[in-house]
GROMACS .gro file of C-alpha atoms in nm:
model
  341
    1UNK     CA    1  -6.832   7.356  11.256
    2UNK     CA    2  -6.557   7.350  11.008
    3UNK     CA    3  -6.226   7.380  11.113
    4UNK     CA    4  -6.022   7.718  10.955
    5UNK     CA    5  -5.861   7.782  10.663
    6UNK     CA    6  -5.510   7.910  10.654
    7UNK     CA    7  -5.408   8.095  10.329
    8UNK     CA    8  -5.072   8.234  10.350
    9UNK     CA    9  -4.902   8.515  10.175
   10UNK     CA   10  -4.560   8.490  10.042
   11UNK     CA   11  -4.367   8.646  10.350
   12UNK     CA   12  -4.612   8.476  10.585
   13UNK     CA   13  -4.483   8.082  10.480
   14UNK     CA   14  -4.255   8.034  10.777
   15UNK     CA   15  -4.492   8.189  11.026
   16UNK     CA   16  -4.789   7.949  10.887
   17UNK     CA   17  -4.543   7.624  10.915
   18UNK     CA   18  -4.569   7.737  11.251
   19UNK     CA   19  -4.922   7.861  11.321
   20UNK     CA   20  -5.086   7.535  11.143
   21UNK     CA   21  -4.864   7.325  11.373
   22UNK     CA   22  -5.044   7.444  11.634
   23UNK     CA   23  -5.398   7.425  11.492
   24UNK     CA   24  -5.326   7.078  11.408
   25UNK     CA   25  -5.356   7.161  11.066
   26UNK     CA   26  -5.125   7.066  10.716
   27UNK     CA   27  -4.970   7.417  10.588
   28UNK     CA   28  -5.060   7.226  10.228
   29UNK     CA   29  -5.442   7.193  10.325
   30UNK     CA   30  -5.475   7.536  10.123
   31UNK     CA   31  -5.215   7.582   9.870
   32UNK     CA   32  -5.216   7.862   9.679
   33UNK     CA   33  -4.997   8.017   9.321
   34UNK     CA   34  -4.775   8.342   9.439
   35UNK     CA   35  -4.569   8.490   9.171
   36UNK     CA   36  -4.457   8.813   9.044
   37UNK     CA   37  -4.469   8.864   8.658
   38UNK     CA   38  -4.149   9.037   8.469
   39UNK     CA   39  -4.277   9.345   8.544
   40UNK     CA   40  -4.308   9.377   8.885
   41UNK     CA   41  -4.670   9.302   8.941
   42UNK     CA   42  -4.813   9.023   9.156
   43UNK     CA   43  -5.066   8.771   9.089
   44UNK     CA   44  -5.236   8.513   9.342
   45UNK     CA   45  -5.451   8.251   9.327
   46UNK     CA   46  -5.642   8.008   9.624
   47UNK     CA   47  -5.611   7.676   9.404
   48UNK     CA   48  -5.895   7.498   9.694
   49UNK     CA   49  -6.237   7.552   9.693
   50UNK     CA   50  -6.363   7.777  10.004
   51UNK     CA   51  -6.686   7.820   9.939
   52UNK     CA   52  -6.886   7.823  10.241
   53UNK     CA   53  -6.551   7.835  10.473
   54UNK     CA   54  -6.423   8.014  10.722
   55UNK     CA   55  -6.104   8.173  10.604
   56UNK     CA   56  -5.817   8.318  10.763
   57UNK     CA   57  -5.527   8.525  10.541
   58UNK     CA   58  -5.234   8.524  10.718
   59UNK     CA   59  -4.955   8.771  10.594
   60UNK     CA   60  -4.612   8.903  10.743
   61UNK     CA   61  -4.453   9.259  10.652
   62UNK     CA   62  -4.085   9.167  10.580
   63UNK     CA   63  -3.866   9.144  10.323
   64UNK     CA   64  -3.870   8.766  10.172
   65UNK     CA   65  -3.704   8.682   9.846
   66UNK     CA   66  -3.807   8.916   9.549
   67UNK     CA   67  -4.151   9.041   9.766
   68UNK     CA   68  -4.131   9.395   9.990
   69UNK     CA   69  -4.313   9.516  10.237
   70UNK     CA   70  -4.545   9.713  10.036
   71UNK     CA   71  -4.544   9.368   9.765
   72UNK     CA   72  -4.701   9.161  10.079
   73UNK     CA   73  -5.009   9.487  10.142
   74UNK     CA   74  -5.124   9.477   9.788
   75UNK     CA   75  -5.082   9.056   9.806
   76UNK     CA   76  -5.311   9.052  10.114
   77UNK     CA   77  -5.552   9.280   9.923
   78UNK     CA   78  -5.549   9.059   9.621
   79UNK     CA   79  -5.591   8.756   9.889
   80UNK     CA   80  -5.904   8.899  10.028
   81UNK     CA   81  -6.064   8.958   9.664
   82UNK     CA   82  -5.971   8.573   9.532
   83UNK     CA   83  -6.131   8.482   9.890
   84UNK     CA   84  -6.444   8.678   9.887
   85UNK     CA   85  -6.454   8.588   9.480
   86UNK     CA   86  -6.433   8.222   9.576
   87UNK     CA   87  -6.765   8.285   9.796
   88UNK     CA   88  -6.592   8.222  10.150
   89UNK     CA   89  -6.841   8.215  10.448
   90UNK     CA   90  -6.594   8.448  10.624
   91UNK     CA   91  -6.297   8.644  10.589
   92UNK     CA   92  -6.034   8.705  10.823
   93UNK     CA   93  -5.697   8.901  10.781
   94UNK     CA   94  -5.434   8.786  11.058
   95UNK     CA   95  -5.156   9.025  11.075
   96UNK     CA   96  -4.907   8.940  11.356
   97UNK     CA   97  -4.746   9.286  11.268
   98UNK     CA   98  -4.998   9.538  11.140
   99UNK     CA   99  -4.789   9.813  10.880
  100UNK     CA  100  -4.805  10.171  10.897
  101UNK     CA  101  -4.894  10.213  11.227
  102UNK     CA  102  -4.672  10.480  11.339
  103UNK     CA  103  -4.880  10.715  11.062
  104UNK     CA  104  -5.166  10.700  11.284
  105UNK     CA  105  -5.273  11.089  11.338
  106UNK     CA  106  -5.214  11.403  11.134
  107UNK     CA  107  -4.835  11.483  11.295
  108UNK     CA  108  -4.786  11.776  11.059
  109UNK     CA  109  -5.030  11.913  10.795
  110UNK     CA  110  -5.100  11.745  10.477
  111UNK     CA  111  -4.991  11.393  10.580
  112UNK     CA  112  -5.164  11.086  10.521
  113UNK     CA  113  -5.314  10.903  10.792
  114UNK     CA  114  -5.123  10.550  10.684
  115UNK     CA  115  -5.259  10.312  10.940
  116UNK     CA  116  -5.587  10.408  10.826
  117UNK     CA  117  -5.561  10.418  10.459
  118UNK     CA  118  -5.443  10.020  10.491
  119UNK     CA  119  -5.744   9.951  10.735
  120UNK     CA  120  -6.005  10.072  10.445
  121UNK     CA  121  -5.817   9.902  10.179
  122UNK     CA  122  -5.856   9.601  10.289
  123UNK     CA  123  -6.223   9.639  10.439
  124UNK     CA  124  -6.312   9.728  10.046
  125UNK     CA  125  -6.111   9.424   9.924
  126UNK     CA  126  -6.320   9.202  10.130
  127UNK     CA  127  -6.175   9.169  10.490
  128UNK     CA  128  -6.457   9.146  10.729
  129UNK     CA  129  -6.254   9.117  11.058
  130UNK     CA  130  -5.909   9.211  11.172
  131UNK     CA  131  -5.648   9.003  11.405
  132UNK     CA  132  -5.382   9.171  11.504
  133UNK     CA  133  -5.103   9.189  11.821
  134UNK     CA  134  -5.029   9.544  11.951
  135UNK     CA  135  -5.109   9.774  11.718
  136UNK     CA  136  -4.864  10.102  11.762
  137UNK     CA  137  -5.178  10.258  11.948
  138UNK     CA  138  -5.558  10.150  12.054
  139UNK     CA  139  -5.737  10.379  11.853
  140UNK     CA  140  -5.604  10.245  11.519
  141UNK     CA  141  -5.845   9.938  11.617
  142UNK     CA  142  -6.131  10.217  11.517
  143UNK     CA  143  -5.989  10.292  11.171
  144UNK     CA  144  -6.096   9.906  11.070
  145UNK     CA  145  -6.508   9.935  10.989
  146UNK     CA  146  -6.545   9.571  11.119
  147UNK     CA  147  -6.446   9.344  11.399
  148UNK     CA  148  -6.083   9.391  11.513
  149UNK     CA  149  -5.905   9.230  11.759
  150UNK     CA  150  -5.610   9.393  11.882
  151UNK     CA  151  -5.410   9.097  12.123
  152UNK     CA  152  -5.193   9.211  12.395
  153UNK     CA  153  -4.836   9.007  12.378
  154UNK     CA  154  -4.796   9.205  12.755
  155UNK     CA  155  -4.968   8.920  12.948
  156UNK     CA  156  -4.767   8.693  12.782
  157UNK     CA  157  -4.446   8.834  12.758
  158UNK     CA  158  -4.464   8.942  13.154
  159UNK     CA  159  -4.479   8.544  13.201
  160UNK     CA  160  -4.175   8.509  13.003
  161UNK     CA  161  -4.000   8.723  13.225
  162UNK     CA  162  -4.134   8.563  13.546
  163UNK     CA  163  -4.072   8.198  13.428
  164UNK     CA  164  -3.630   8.311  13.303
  165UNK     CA  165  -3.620   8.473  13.619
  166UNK     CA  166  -3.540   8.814  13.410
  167UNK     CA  167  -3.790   9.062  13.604
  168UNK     CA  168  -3.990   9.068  13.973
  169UNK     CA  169  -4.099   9.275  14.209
  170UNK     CA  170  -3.786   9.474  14.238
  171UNK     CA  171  -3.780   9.578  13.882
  172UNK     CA  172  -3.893   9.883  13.736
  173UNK     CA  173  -4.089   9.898  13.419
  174UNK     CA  174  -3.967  10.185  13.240
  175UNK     CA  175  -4.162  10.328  12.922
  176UNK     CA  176  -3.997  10.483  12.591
  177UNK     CA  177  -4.226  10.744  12.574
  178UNK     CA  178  -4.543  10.907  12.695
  179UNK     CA  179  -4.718  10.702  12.465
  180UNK     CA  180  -4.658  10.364  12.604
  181UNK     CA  181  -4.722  10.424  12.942
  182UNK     CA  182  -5.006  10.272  12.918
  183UNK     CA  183  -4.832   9.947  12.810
  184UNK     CA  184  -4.566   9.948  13.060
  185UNK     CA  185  -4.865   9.974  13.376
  186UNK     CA  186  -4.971   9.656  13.287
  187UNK     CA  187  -4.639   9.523  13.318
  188UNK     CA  188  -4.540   9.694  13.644
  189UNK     CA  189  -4.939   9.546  13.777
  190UNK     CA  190  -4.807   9.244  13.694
  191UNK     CA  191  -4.511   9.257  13.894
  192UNK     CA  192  -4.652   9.489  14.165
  193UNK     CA  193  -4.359   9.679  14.056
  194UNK     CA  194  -4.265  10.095  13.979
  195UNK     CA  195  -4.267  10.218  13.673
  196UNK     CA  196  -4.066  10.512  13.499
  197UNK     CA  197  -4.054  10.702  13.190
  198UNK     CA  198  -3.746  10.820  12.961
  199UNK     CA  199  -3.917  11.106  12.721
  200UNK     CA  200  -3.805  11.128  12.371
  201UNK     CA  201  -3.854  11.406  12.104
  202UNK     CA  202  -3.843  11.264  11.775
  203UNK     CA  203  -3.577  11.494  11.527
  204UNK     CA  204  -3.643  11.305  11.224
  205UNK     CA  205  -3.800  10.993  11.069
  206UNK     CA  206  -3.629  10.673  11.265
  207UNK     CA  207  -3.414  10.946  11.468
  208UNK     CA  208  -3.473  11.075  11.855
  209UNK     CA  209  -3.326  11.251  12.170
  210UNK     CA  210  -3.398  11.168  12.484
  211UNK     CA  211  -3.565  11.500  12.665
  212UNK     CA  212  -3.632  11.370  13.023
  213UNK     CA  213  -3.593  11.134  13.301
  214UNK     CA  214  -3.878  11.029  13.513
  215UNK     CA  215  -3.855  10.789  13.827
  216UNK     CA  216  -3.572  10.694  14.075
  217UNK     CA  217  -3.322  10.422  13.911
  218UNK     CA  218  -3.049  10.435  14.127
  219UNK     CA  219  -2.933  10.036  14.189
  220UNK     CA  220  -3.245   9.917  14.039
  221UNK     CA  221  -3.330   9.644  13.752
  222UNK     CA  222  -3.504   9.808  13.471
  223UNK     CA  223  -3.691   9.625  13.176
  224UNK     CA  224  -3.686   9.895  12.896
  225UNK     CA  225  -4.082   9.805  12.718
  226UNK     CA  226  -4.146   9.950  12.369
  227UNK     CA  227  -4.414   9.802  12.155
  228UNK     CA  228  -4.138   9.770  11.828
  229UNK     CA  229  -3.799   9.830  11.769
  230UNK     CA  230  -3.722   9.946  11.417
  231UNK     CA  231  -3.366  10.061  11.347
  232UNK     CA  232  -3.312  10.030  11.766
  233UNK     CA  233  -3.130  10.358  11.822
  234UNK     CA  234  -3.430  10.508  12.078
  235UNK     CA  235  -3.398  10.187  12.255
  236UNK     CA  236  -2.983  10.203  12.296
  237UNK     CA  237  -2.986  10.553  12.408
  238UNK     CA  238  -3.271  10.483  12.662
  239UNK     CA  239  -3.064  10.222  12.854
  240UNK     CA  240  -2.820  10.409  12.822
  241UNK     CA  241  -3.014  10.696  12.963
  242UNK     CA  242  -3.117  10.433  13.270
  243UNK     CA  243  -2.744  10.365  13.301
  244UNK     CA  244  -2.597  10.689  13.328
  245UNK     CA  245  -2.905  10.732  13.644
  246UNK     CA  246  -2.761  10.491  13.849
  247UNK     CA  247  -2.941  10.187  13.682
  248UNK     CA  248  -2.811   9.831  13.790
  249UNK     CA  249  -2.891   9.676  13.467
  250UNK     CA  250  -3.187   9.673  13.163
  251UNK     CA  251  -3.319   9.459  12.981
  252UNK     CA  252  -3.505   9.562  12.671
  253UNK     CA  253  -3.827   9.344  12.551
  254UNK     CA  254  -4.044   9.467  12.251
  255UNK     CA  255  -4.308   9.258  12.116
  256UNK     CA  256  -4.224   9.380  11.720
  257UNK     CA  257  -3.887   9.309  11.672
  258UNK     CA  258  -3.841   9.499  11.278
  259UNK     CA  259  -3.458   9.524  11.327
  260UNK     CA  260  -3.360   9.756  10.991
  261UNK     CA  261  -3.055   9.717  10.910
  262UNK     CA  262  -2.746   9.668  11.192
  263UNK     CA  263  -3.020   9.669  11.446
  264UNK     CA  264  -2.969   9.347  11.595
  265UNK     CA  265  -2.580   9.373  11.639
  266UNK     CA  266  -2.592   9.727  11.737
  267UNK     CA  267  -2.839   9.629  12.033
  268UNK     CA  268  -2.649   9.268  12.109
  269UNK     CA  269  -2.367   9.498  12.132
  270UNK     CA  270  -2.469   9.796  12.345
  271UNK     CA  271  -2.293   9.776  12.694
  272UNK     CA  272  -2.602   9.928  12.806
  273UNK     CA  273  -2.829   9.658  12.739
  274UNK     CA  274  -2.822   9.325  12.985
  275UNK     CA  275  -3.043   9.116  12.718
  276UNK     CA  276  -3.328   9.199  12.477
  277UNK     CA  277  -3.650   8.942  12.441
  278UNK     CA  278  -3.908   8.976  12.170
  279UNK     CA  279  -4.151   8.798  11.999
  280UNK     CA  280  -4.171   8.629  11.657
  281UNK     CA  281  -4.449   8.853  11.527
  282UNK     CA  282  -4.198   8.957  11.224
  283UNK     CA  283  -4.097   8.619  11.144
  284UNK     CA  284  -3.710   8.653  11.012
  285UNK     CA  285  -3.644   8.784  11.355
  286UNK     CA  286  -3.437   8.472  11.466
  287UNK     CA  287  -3.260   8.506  11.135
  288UNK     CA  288  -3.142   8.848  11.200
  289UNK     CA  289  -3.031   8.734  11.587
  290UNK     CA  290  -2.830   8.452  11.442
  291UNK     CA  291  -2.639   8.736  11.216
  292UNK     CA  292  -2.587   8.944  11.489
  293UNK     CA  293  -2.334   8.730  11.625
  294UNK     CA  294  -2.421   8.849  11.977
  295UNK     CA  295  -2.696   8.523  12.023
  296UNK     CA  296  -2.632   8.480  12.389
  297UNK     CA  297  -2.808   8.862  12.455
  298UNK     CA  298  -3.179   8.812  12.281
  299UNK     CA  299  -3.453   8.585  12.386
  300UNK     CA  300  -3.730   8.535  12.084
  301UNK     CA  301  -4.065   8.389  12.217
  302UNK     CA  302  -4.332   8.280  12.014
  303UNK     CA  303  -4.644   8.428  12.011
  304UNK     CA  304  -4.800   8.148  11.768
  305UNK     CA  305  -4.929   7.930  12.022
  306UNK     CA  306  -5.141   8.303  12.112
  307UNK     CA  307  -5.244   8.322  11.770
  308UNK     CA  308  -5.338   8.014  11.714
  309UNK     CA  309  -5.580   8.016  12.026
  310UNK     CA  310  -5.729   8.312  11.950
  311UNK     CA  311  -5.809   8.215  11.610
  312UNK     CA  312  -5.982   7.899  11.696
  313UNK     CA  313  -6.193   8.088  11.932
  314UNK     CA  314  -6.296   8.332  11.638
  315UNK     CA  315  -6.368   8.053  11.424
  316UNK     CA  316  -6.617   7.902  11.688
  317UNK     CA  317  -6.719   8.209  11.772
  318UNK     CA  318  -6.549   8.218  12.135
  319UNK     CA  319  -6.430   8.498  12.344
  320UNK     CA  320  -6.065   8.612  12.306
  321UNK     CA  321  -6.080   8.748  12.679
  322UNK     CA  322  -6.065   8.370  12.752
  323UNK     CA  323  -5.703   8.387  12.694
  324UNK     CA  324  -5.635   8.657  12.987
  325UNK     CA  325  -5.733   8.472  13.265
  326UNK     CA  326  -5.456   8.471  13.502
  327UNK     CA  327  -5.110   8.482  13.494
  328UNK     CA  328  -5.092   8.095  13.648
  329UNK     CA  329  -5.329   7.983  13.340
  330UNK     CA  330  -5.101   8.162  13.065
  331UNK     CA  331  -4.792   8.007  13.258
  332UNK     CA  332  -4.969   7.651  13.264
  333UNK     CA  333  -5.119   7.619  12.873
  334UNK     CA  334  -4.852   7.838  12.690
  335UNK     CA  335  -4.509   7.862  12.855
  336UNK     CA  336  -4.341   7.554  12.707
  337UNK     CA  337  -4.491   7.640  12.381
  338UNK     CA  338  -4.390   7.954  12.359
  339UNK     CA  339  -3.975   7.892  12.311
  340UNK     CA  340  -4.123   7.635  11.994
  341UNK     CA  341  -4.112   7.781  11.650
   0.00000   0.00000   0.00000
């Protein structure tokens, strides 16, 4: 069977250096032409041959050089139509950080479902299946008409913990919101640990309150989980929150760090928060920590050694499940791995 074909987007170069490193593959092996014309719009072309391949677009939502956010969406859509116009066997869109997500319901009338809207765009531009790491919520993996798997950094990020020595059985997992309870339980199982919850109320776009308290802190270790952390102000006035409860310390981990802005030195800063670990799923995220200036307080693991697994077993048709089989398996094949990239 052939081995896959990594085509990256613009934004997505650094994270394929990485990814094809641990395929085995040359980043070069597909090169491709990204440019913008004068007037703003993109053009892209695959300049391999991939007929009959197995193809996997890879693209990251982040600001890189003169491309947005919303630049790298319609780039991945004009990826999938040079793909599927270049008669590829299959078509694959790998998003370590899926956009939109947060628009995933009707939250007041006449809104657009976002996280929907993208999943549809790309199924008409020619994406037949979706890889993805924790998507805002599990029912945005139904908005995709096609094959979408949704990979859960929690596994792997719980062995982080375990191997620093940052969480245990006397920690409590504490959730952001009702929302990611869910998320948090499969920390706490991991640990055999409590759990707790700090209720928000959102007051506007990228702006909360914290509404209520629930669980017993007092002299405890918390580890604050959120699936993102954007402009990091809900995650500051959480620990703080834990604090002011009698909290011993937190410790904040998020598996999308986004960090608008003053993020990053607001959170390296906070009093509240012991140290923050996230992943590398938005992939200037170690750039961001180095301009903090507050290093020593953030831990950034890599979940490309993850990805890369899970797309070789798509590509031979494996089962992703294969990569949840125990805590000692994750610890033996990925750990080391993991602080690469």
């Amino acid at each position: 069977m052939n081995a896959p074909l990594i085509v990256a987007g613009h934004s997505a170069q650094q994270a394929a250096d990485a990814l094809c490193r641990e395929l085995g593959l040359h980043v070069g092996k597909i090169p491709t032409l990204n440019k913008k014309f004068s007037d703003g719009e993109i053009y892209f072309r695959i300049l391999e041959s991939v007929r009959g391949e197995n193809v996997f677009l890879l693209q990251s939502f982040v600001d890189v050089g003169e491309f947005n956010k919303n630049d790298s969406l319609i780039e991945l859509m004009f990826m999938a139509d040079a793909a599927k116009r270049a008669d590829a066997k299959s078509i694959t869109a790998v998003i370590p950080y899926y956009p939109y997500t947060r628009q995933d319901r009707l939250a007041e009338a006449r809104e657009s479902i976002s996280a929907a809207t993208v999943a549809m765009a790309l199924r008409a531009c020619g994406v037949k299946s979706l890889i993805t790491i924790d998507l805002h919520s599990d029912q945005e993996q139904g908005f995709f008409d096609g094959p979408c798997d949704n990979l859960k950094a929690s596994p792997f990020l719980a062995a982080w913990l375990k191997y620093r020595g940052l969480a245990d059985d006397r920690s409590t997992f504490v959730s952001t919101d009702a929302g990611g309870a869910k998320r948090v339980k499969r920390f706490a199982q991991h640990f055999d640990a409590p759990m707790g919850l700090v209720l928000k109320e959102r007051t506007d776009h990228n702006e909360s309150k914290t509404t209520h308290i629930i669980g017993d802190f007092r002299g405890r270790d918390c580890v604050l989980v959120d699936d993102m952390i954007d402009t990091g102000g809900s995650a500051i006035n959480a620990a703080q929150e834990l604090i002011d409860h009698g909290a011993k310390s937190v410790i904040l981990v998020a598996t999308h760090a986004i960090f608008s802005g003053d993020a990053a030195e607001r959170i390296g800063n906070s009093d509240a928060i012991k140290k923050t670990v996230v992943t590398d799923t938005v992939p200037n995220v170690r750039g961001k920590v180095a301009a903090s200036g507050v290093v020593d307080k953030f831990e950034v693991v890599s979940m490309m050694p993850f990805l890369a697994s899970a797309i070789d077993l798509v590509s031979t048709s494996g089962s992703i499940s294969a990569l949840y089989t125990s805590s000692e398996d994750i610890e033996a094949n990925f750990i080391e791995r993991m602080t690469i990239g």
